[in-house]
XYZ file of C-alpha atoms in Angstrom:
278
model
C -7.027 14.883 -1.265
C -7.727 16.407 1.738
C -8.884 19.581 0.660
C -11.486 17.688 -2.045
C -12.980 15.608 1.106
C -13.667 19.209 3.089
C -15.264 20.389 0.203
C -17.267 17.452 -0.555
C -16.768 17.620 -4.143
C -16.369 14.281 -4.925
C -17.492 14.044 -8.603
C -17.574 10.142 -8.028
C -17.918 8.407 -10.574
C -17.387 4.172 -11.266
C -14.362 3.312 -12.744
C -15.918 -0.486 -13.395
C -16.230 -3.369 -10.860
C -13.240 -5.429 -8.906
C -12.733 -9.175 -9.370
C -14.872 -9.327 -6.312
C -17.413 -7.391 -7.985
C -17.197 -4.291 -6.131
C -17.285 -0.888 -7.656
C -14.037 0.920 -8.617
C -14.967 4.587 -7.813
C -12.718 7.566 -9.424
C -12.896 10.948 -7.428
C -11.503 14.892 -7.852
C -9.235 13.780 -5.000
C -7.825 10.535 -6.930
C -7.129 12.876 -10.130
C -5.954 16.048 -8.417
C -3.344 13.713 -6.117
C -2.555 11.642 -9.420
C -2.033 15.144 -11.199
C 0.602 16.516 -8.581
C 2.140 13.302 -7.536
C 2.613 12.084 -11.659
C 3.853 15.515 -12.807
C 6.251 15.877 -10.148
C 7.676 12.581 -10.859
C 7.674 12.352 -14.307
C 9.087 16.456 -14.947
C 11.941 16.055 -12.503
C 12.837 12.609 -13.873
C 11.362 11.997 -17.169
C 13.699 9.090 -18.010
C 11.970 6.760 -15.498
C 9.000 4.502 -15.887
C 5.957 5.787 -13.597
C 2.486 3.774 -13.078
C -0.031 5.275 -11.525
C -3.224 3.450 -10.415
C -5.220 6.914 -12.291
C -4.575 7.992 -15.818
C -4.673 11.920 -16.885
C -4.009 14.023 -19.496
C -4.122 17.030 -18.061
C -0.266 18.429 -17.451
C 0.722 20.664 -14.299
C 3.953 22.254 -14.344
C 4.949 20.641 -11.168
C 8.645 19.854 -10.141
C 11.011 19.259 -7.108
C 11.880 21.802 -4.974
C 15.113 19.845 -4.440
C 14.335 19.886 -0.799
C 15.199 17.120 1.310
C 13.780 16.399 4.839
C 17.161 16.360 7.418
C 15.971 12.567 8.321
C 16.854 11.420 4.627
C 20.261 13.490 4.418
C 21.437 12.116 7.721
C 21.590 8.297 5.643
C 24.408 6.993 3.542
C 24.863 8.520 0.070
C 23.096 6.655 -2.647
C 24.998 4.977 -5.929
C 23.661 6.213 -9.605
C 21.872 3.931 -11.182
C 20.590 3.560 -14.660
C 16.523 4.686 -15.322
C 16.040 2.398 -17.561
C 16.445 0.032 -14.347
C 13.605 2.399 -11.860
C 9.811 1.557 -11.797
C 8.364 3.914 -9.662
C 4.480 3.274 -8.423
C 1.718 5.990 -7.038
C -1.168 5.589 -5.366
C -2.706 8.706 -5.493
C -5.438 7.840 -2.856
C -5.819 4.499 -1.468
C -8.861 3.586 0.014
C -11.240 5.253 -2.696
C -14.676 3.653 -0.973
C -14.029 4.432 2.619
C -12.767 7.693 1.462
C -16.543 8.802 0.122
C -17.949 7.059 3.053
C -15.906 9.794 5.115
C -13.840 6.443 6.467
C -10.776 8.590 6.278
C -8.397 6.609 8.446
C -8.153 4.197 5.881
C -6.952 6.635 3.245
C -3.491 6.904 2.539
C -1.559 8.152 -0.745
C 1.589 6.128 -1.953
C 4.984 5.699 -3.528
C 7.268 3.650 -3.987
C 10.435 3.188 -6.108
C 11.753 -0.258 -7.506
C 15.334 -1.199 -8.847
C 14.965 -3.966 -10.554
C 11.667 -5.046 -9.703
C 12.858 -4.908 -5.766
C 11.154 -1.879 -3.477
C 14.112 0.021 -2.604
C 12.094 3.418 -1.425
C 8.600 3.278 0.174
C 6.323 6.282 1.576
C 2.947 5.957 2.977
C 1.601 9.179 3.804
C -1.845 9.994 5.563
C -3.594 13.073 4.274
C -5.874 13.289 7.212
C -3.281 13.528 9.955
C -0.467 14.907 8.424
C 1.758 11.813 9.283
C 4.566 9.494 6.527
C 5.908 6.657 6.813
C 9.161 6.300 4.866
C 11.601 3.492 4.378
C 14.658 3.159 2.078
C 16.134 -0.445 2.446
C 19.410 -1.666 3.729
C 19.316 2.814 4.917
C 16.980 3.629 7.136
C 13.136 3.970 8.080
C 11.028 6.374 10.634
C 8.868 3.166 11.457
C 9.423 -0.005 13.557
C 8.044 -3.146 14.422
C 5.919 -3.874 17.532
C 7.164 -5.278 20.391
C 4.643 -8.197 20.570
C 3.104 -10.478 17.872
C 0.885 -13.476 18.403
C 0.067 -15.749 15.236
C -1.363 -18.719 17.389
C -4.184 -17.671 16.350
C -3.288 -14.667 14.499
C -5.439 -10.984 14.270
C -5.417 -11.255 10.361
C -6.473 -8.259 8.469
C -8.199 -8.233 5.355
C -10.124 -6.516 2.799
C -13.643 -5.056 3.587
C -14.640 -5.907 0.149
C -14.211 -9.606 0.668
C -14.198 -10.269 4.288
C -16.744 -12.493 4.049
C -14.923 -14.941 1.708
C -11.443 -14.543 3.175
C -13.398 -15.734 6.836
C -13.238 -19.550 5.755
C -9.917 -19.453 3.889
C -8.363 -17.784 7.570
C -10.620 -20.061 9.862
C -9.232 -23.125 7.613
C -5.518 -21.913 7.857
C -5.500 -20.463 11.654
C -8.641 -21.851 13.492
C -11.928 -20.537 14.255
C -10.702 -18.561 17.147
C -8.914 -16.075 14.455
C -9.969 -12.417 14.954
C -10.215 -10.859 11.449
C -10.042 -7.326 11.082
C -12.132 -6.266 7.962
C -10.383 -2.569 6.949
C -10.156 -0.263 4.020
C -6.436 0.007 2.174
C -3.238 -1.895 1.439
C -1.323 1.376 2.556
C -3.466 1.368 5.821
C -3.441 -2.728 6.328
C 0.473 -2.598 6.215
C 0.968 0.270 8.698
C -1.656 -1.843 11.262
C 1.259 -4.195 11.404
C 3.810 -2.045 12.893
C 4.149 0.426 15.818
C 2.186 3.733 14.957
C 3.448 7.006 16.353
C 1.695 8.469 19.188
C -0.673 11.635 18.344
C -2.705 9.707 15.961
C -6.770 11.045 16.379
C -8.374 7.902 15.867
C -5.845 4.543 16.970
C -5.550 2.179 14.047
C -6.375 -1.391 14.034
C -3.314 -3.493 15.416
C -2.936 -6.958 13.218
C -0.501 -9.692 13.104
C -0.962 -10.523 9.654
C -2.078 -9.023 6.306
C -3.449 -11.500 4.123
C -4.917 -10.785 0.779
C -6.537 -14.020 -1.404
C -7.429 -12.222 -4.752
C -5.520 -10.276 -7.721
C -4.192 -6.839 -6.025
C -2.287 -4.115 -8.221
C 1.275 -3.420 -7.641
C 0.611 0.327 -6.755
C -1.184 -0.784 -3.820
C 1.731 -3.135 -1.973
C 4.800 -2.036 -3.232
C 5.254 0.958 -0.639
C 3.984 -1.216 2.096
C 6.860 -4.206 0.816
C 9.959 -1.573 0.886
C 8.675 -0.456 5.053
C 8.187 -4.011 5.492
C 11.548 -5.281 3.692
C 13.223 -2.294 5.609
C 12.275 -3.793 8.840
C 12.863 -7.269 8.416
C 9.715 -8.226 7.367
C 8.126 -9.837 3.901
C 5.305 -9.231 1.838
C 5.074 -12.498 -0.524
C 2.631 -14.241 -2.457
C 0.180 -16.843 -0.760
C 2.797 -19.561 -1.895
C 5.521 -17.409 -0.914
C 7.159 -16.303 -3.541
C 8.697 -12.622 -3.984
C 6.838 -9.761 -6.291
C 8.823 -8.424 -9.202
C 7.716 -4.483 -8.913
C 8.599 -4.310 -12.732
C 6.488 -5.023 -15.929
C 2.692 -5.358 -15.463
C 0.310 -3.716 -12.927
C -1.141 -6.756 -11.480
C 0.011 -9.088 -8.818
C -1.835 -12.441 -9.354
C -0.572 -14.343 -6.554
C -2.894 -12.733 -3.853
C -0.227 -11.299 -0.636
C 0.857 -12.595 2.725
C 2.881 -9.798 5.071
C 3.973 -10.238 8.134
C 7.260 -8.625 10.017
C 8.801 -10.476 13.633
C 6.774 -13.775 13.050
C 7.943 -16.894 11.192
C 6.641 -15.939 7.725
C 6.933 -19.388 6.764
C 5.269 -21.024 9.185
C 2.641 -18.810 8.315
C 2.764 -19.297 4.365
C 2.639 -23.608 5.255
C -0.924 -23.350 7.344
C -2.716 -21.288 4.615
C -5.304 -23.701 2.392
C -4.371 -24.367 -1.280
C -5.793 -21.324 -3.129
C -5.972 -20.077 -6.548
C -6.613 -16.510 -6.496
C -7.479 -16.572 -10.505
C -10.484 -18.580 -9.523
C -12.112 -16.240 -7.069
């Protein structure tokens, strides 16, 4: 991913158009991450259901090195479980847009592993700083929460490809003192709401909320759900309800996330909403 950027050799090309009507751009940095991050997966555990928000032919003989980072072997043993019961989900490179606008501190790459439609395991890495965030539930996580949160009103961020629609669903649920922070990413919205290491080059946007009123795919949250579940937090539906990580790509429900705050309280001001319609 990185490397691609540095080169600028893109090779963008349109993938189609969102919901929202916004272009869906493919780049050598989505393919060559989906290649390595697919292939490593799907050679060391070939068993297990993998989506991947890119689709490739091409095969690379890529497996793992059975390393594992002293952080991860310091937590308890895991139990064996059956594969039939593991969906894992990649994002190769979140953020395609902002990552050809040279926006990189929105781009992220992401997995995460599901048992039983649950996120168990979530990593969101950022290419451009070196830096991963990693959480295995009910075990362990390098992130944490933030010691403050304010949701009266709430900093709510959203998508930069609807901002301007989400600004009277917020301003209806919150007031029309809300700040909303228009940014590039699920990986990158869901990190915003917890405490970033120090070292970063360029400070990330601090939110309260993360609220997202259209259709969303399931390789863009589910990382961001296992940190968030990890730490107490939720990542739900705008009516609340949980997100089976299993079965289809696509989340219809839109997404509310939030960690310290009264998610509920949250999920009763939001406006009735029907992301289908929008």
């Amino acid at each position: 991913v990185k490397r691609v950027r540095e080169e600028d050799s893109l090779n963008e090309k349109s993938k189609g158009e969102t919901k929202e009507g916004a272009k869906e751009l493919l780049t050598m940095g989505d393919l060559q991450s989906h290649r390595k991050m697919f292939n490593l997966i799907k050679n060391t555990f070939p068993e297990i259901t993998v989506y991947s928000e890119e689709s490739d032919s091409q095969a690379d003989p890529v497996t793992w090195s059975r390393y594992i980072p002293d952080d991860i072997l310091k937590l308890e043993k895991g139990r064996e479980v059956s594969a039939d019961s593991i969906t894992v989900w990649i994002d190769p490179l979140d953020a395609t847009q902002e990552y050809t606008e040279k926006l990189v501190k929105y781009v992220t790459t992401m997995v995460c592993v599901a048992l039983e439609g649950k996120p168990v395991i979530g990593v969101i890495h950022q290419p451009f700083t070196g830096f991963t965030a990693w959480a295995m539930v009910g075990q362990g996580t390098n992130m944490a929460s933030r010691s403050d949160y304010n949701v009266n009103p709430p900093k709510v961020i959203v998508s930069r490809s609807h901002s301007g629609e989400v600004t009277n669903f917020l301003h209806t649920a919150f007031g029309n003192s809300t700040t909303i922070i228009p940014a590039g990413g699920a990986g990158y919205k869901v990190l915003s709401l917890l405490k970033m290491h120090s070292g970063q080059p360029e400070p990330i946007d601090e939110a309260d909320v993360y609220v997202h009123i259209t259709y969303i795919k399931k390789w863009d949250i589910c990382a961001g759900a296992a940190l968030l579940n990890a730490l107490g937090g939720h990542m739900t539906t705008l009516k609340g309800e949980n997100i089976d990580y299993s079965g289809t790509p696509l989340n219809k429900g839109g997404l509310v996330a939030s960690v310290d705050v009264d998610h509920k309280a949250i999920l009763e001001k939001l406006p009735n909403w029907d992301p289908s319609k929008h």
